[in-house]
mmCIF file of C-alpha atoms and ligand atoms in Angstrom:
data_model
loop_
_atom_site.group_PDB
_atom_site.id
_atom_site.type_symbol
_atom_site.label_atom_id
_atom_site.label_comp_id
_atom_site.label_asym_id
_atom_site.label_seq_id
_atom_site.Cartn_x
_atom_site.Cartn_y
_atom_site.Cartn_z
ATOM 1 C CA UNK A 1324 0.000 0.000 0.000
ATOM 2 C CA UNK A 1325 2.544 2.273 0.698
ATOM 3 C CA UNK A 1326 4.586 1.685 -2.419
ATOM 4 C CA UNK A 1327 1.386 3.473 -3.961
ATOM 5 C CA UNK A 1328 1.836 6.305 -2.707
ATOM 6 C CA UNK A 1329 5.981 6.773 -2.849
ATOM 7 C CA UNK A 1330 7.255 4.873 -5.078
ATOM 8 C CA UNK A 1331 5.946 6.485 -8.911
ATOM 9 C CA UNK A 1332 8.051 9.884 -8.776
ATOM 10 C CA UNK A 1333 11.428 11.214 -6.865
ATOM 11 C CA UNK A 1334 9.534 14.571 -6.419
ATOM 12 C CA UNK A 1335 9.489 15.712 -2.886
ATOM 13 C CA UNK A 1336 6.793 15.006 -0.215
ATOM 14 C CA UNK A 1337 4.154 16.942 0.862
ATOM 15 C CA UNK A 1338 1.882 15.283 3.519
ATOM 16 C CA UNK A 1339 -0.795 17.657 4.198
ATOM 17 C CA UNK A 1340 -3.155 17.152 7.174
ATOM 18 C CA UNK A 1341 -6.490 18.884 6.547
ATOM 19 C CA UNK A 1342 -9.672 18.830 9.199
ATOM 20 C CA UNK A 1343 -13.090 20.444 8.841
ATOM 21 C CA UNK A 1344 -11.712 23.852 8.941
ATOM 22 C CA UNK A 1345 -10.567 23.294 5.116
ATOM 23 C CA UNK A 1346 -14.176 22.972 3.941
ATOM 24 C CA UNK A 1347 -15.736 25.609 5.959
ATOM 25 C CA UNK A 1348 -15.482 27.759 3.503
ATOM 26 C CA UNK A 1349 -17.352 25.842 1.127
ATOM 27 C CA UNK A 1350 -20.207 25.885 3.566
ATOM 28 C CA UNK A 1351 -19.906 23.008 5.609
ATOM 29 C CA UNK A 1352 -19.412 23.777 9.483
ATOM 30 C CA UNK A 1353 -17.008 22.385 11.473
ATOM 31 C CA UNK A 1354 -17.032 20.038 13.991
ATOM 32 C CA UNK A 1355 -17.165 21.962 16.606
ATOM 33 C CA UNK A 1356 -19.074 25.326 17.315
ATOM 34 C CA UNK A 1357 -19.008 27.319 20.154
ATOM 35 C CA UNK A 1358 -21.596 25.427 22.081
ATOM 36 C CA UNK A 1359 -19.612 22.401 21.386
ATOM 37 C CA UNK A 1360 -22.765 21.192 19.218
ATOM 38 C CA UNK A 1361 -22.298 19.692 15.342
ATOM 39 C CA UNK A 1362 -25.229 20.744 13.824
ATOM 40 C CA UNK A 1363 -27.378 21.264 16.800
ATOM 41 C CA UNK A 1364 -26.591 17.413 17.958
ATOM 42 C CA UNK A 1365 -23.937 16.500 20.987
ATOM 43 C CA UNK A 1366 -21.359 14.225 19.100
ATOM 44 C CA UNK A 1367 -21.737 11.529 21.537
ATOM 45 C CA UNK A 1368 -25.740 11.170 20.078
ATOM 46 C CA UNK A 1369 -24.808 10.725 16.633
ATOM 47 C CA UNK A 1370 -21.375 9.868 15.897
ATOM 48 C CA UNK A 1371 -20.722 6.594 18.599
ATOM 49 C CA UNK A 1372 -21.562 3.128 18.362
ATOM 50 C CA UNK A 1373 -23.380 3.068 20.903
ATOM 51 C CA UNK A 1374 -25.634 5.886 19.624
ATOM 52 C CA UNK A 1375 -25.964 3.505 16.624
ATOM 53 C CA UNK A 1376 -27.178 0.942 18.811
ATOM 54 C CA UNK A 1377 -29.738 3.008 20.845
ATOM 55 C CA UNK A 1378 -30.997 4.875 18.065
ATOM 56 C CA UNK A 1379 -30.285 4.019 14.424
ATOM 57 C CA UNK A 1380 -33.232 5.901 12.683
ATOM 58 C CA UNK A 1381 -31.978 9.158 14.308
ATOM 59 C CA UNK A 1382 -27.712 8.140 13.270
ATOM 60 C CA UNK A 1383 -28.696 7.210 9.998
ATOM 61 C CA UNK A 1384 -31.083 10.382 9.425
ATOM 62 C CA UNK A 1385 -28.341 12.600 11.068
ATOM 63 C CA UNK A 1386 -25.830 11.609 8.215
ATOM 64 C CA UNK A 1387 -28.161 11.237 5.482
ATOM 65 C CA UNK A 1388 -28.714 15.177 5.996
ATOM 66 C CA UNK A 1389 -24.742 15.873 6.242
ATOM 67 C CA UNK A 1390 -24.359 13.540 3.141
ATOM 68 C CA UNK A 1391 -26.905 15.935 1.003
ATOM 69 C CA UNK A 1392 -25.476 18.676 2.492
ATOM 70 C CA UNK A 1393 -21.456 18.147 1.547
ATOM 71 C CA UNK A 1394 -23.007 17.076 -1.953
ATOM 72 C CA UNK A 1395 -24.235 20.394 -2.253
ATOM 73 C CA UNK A 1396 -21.367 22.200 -2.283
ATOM 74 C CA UNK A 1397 -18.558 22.547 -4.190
ATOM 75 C CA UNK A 1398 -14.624 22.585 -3.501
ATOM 76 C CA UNK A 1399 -12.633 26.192 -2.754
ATOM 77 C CA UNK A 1400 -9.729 28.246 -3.359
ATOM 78 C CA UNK A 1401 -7.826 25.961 -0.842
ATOM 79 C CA UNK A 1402 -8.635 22.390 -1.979
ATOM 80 C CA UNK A 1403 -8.072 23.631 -5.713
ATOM 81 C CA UNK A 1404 -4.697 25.115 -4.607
ATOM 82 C CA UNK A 1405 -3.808 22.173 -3.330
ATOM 83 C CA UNK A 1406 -4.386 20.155 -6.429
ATOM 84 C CA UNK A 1407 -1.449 23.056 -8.183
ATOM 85 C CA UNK A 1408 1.122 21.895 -5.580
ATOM 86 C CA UNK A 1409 1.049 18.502 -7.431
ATOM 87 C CA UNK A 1410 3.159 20.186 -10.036
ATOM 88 C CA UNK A 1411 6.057 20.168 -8.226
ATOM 89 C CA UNK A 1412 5.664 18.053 -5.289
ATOM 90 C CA UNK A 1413 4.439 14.539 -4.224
ATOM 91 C CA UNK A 1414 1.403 15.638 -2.523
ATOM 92 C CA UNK A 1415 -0.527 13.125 -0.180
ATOM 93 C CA UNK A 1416 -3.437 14.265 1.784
ATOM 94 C CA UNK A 1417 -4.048 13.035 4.896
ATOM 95 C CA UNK A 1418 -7.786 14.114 5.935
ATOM 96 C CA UNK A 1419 -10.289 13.804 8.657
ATOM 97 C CA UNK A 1420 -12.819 14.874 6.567
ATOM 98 C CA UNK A 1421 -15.419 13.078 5.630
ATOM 99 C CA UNK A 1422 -16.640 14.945 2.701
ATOM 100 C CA UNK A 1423 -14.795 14.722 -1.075
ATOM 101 C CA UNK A 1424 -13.852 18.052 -1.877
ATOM 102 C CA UNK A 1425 -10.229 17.393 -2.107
ATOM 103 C CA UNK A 1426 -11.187 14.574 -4.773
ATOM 104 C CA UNK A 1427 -13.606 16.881 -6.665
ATOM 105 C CA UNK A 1428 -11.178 19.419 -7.010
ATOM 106 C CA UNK A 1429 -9.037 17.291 -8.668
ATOM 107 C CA UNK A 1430 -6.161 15.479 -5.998
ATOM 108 C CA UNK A 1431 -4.791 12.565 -6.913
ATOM 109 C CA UNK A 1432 -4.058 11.228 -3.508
ATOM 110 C CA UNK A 1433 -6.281 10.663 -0.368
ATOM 111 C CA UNK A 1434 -6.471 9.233 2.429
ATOM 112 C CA UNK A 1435 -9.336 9.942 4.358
ATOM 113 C CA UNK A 1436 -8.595 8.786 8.161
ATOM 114 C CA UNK A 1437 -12.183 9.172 9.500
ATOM 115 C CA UNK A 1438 -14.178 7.836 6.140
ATOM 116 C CA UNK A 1439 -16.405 9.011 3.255
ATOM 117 C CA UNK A 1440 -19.985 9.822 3.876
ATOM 118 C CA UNK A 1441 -20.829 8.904 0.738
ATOM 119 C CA UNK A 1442 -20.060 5.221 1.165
ATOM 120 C CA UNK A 1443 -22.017 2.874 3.467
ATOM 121 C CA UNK A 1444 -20.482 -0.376 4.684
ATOM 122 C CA UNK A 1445 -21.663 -3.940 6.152
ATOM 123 C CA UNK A 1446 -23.056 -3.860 9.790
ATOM 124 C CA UNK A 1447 -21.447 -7.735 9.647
ATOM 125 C CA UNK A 1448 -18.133 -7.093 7.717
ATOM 126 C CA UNK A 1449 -15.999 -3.762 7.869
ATOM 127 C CA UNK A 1450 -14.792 -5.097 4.825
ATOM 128 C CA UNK A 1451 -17.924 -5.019 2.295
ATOM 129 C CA UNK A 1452 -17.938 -1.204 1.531
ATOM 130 C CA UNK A 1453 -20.121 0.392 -1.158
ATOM 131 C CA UNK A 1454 -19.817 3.688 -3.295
ATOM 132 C CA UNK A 1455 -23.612 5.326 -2.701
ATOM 133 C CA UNK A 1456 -23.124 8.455 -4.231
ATOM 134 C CA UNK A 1457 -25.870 10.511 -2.370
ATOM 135 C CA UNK A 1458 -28.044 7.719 -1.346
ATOM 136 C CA UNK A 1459 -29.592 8.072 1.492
ATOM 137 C CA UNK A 1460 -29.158 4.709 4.107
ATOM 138 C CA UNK A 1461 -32.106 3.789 5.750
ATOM 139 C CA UNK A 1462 -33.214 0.846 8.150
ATOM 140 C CA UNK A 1463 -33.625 -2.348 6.212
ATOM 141 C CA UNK A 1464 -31.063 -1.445 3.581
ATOM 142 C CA UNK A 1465 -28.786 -4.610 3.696
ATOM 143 C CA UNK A 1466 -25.432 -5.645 2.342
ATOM 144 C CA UNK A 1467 -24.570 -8.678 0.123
ATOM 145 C CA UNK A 1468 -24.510 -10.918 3.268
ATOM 146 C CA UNK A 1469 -28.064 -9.446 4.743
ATOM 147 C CA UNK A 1470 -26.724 -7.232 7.268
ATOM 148 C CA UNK A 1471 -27.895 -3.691 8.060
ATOM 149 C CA UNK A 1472 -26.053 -1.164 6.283
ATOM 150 C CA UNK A 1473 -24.608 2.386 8.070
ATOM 151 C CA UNK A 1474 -22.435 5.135 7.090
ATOM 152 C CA UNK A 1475 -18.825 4.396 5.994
ATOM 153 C CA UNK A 1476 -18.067 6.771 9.374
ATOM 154 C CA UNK A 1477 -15.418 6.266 11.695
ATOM 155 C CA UNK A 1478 -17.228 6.875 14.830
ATOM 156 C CA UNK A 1479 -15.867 8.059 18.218
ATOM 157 C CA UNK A 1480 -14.195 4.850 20.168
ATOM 158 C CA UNK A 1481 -13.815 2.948 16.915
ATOM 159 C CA UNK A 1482 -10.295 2.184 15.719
ATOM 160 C CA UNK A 1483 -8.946 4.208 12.784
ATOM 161 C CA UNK A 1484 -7.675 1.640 10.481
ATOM 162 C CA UNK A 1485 -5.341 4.312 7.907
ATOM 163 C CA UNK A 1486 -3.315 5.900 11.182
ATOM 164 C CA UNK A 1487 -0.472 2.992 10.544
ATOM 165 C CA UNK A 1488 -0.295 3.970 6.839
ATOM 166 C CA UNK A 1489 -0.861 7.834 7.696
ATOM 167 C CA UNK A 1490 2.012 7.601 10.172
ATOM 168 C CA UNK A 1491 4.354 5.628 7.551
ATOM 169 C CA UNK A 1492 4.099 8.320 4.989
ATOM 170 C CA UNK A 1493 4.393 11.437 7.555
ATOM 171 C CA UNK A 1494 7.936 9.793 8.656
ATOM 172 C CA UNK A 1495 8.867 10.395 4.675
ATOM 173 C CA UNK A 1496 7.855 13.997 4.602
ATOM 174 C CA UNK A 1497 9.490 16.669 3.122
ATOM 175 C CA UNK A 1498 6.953 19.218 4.270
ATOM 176 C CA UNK A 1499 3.932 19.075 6.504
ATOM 177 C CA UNK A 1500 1.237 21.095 6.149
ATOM 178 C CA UNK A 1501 -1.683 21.481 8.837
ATOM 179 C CA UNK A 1502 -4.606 23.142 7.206
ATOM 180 C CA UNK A 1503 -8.281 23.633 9.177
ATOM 181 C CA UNK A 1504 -7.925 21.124 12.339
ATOM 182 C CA UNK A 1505 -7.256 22.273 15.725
ATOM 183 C CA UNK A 1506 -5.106 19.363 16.632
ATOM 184 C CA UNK A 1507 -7.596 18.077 19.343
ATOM 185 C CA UNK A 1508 -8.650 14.859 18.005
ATOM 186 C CA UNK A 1509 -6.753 11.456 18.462
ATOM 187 C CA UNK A 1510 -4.660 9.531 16.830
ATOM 188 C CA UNK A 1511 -5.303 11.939 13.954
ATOM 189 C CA UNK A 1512 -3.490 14.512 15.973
ATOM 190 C CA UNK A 1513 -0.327 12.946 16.678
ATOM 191 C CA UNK A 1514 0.839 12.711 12.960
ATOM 192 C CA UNK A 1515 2.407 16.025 13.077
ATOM 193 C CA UNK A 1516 4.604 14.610 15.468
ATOM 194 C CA UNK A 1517 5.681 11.488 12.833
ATOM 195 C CA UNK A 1518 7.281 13.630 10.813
ATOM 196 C CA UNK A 1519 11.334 13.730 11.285
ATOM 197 C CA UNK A 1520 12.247 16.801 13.604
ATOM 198 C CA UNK A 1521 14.052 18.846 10.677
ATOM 199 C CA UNK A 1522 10.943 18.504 8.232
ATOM 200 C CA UNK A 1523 9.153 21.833 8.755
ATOM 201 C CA UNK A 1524 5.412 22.779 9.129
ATOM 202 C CA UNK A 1525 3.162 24.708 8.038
ATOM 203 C CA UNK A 1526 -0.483 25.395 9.523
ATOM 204 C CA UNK A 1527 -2.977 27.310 8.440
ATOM 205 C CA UNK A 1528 -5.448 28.060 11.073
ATOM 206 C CA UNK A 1529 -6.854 31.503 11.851
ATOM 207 C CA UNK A 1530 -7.863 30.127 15.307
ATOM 208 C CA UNK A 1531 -5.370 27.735 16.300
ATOM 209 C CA UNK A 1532 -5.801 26.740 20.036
ATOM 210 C CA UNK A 1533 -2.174 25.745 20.567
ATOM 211 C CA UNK A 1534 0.914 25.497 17.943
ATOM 212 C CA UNK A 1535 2.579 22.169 18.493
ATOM 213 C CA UNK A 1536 5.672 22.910 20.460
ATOM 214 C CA UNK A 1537 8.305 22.086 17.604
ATOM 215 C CA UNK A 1538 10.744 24.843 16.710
ATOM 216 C CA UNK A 1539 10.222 24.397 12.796
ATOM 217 C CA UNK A 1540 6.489 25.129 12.729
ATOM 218 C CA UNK A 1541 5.208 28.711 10.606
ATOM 219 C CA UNK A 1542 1.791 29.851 11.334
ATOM 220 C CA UNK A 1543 -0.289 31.146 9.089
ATOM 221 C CA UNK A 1544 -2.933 32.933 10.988
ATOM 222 C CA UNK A 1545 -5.658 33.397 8.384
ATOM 223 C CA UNK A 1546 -8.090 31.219 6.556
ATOM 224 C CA UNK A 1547 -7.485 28.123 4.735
ATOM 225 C CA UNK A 1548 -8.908 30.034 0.982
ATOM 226 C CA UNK A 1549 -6.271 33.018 1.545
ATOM 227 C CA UNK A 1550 -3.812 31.178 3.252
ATOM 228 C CA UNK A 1551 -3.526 27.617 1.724
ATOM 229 C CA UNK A 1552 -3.065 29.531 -1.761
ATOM 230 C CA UNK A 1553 -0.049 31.936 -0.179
ATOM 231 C CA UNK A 1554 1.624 28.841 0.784
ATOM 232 C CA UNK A 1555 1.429 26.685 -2.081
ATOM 233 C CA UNK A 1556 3.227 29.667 -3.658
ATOM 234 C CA UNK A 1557 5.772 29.918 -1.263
ATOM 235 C CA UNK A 1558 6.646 26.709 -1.924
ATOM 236 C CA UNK A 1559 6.222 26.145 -5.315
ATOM 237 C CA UNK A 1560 8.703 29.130 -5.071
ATOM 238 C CA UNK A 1561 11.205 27.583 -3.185
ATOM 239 C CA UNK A 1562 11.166 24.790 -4.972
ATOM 240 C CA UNK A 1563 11.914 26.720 -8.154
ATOM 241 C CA UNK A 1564 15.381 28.572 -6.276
HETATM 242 P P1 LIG Y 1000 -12.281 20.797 14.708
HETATM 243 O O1 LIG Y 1000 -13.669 21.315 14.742
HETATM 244 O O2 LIG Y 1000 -11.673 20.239 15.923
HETATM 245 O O3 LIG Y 1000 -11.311 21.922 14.189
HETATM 246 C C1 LIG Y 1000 -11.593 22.726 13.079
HETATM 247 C C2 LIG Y 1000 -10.497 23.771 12.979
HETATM 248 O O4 LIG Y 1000 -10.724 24.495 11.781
HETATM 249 C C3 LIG Y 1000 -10.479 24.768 14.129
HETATM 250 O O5 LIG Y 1000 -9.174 24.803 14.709
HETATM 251 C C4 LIG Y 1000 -10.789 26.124 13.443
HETATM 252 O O6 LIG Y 1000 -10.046 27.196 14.008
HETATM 253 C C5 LIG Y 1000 -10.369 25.839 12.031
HETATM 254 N N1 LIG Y 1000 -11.059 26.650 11.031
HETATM 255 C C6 LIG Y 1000 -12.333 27.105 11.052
HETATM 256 N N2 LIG Y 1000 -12.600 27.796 9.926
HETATM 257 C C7 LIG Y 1000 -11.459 27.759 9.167
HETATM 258 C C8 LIG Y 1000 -11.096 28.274 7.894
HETATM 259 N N3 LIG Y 1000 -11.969 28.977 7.153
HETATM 260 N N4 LIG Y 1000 -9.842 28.030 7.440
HETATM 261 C C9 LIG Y 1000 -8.949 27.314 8.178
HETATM 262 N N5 LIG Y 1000 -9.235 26.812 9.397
HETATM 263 C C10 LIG Y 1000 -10.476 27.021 9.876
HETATM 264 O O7 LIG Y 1000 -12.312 19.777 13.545
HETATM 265 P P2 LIG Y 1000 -11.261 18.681 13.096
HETATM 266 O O8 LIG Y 1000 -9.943 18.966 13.726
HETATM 267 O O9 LIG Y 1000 -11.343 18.599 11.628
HETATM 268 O O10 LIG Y 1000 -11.862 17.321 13.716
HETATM 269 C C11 LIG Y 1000 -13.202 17.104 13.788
HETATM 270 C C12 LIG Y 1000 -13.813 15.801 13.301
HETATM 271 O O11 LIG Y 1000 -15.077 16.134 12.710
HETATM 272 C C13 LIG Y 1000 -13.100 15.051 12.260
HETATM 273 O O12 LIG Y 1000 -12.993 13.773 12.753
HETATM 274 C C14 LIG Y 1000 -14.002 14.988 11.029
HETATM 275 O O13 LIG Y 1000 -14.166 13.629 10.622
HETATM 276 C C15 LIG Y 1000 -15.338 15.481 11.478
HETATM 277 N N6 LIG Y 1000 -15.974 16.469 10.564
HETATM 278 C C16 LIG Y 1000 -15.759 16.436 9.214
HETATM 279 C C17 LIG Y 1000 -16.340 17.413 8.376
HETATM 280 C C18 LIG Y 1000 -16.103 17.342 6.888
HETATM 281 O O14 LIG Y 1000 -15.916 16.251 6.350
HETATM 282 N N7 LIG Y 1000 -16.086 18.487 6.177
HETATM 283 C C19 LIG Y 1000 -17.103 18.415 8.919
HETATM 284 C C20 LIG Y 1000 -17.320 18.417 10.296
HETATM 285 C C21 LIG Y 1000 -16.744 17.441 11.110
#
């Protein structure tokens, strides 16, 4: 799996870490407001197993709404910029979004940590995962082997099966950018710290609650559709000296 990803150029890596914050700006809200709600809901209602468990109809409704929602909109000046770095650079994005705006602006590499809302997967086997566009899911929809279907969503508590292969490729970098997460959430958060200590950082946050406490990070205090562009040309740039 990893050969995938590093072994078709000798360009240099770029492993950029994105979180809600990146699609914001496309007009889907963040994770977190300032109530701590997503959406009016408390996380732990709608995004846990055992929320699943106690109440399915009001899960699967829950993400049928963010599914039409993300479908709705369309990628921005800092997913398309992105997709530009690619001319120079081996860029692999590492996101916790669930959303495909990074794919529908046109990167060629994802890895999505916390899964796709528009896939649904077995109940029965992690393994049976289907493409459902913007389907809605909805009790009684089964997979092949008869199971209840739910949202392709890693959920709070569950294990996050692409951290080993995240962390792998983060060792490699040549630059890591941070663009639109606050750092809070684990293991998604630790990755900065995979990289080797002389690779240097870049985040672009215009709220960041606290800069990781490495000597090599620059902060770009602004928002990810004026700030992810401003970097890709700084390094584009540098790459060119
Ligand atoms: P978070 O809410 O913890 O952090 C979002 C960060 O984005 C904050 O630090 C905020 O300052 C920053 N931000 C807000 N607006 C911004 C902008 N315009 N430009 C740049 N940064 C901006 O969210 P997280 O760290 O991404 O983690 C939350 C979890 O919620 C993830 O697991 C993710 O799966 C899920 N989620 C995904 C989506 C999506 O797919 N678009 C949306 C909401 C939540």
């Amino acid at each position: 799996m990893l050969e995938n990803y590093l072994a078709k150029t000798n360009k240099p890596l770029v492993v950029v870490l994105t979180g809600s914050g990146i699609s914001a700006e496309s007009g889907i809200p963040t994770f977190r407001d300032k109530d701590g709600l997503w959406e009016g809901y408390d996380p732990r209602e709608v995004a846990t197993p055992e929320a699943f468990e106690a109440n399915p109809e009001l899960v699967l409704r829950f993400y049928n709404e963010r599914r039409h929602a993300a479908n709705a909109v369309e990628p921005n000046a800092a997913h398309k910029a992105l997709v530009e770095l690619e001319e120079q650079y081996n860029v692999i994005i590492v996101t916790q979004n669930v959303d495909n705006l990074h794919e529908r602006a046109g990167s060629g590499q994802v890895i999505h940590l916390h899964g796709e809302i528009n896939k649904a997967r077995s109940t029965a086997d992690p393994n049976l995962i289907y493409d459902i566009g913007d389907q809605a899911i909805n009790i009684g929809d089964q997979c092949d082997k008869g199971s209840q279907l739910r949202p392709h969503i890693v959920w709070f508590g569950e294990p996050v099966p692409m951290i080993p292969l995240a962390e792998e490729i983060t060792r490699r970098a040549d630059h890591v950018l941070v663009v639109g997460t606050s750092l809070l959430v684990y293991p998604a958060a630790g990755l900065i710290h995979a990289a080797p200590a002389d690779t240097p950082r870049y985040v672009v946050n215009p709220e960041m609650p606290e800069l990781p406490r490495q000597s090599n990070v620059r902060l770009y205090e602004e928002k990810a559709t004026t700030g992810v562009p401003k970097l890709v040309q700084s390094l584009k740039n540098g790459a060119q000296a």
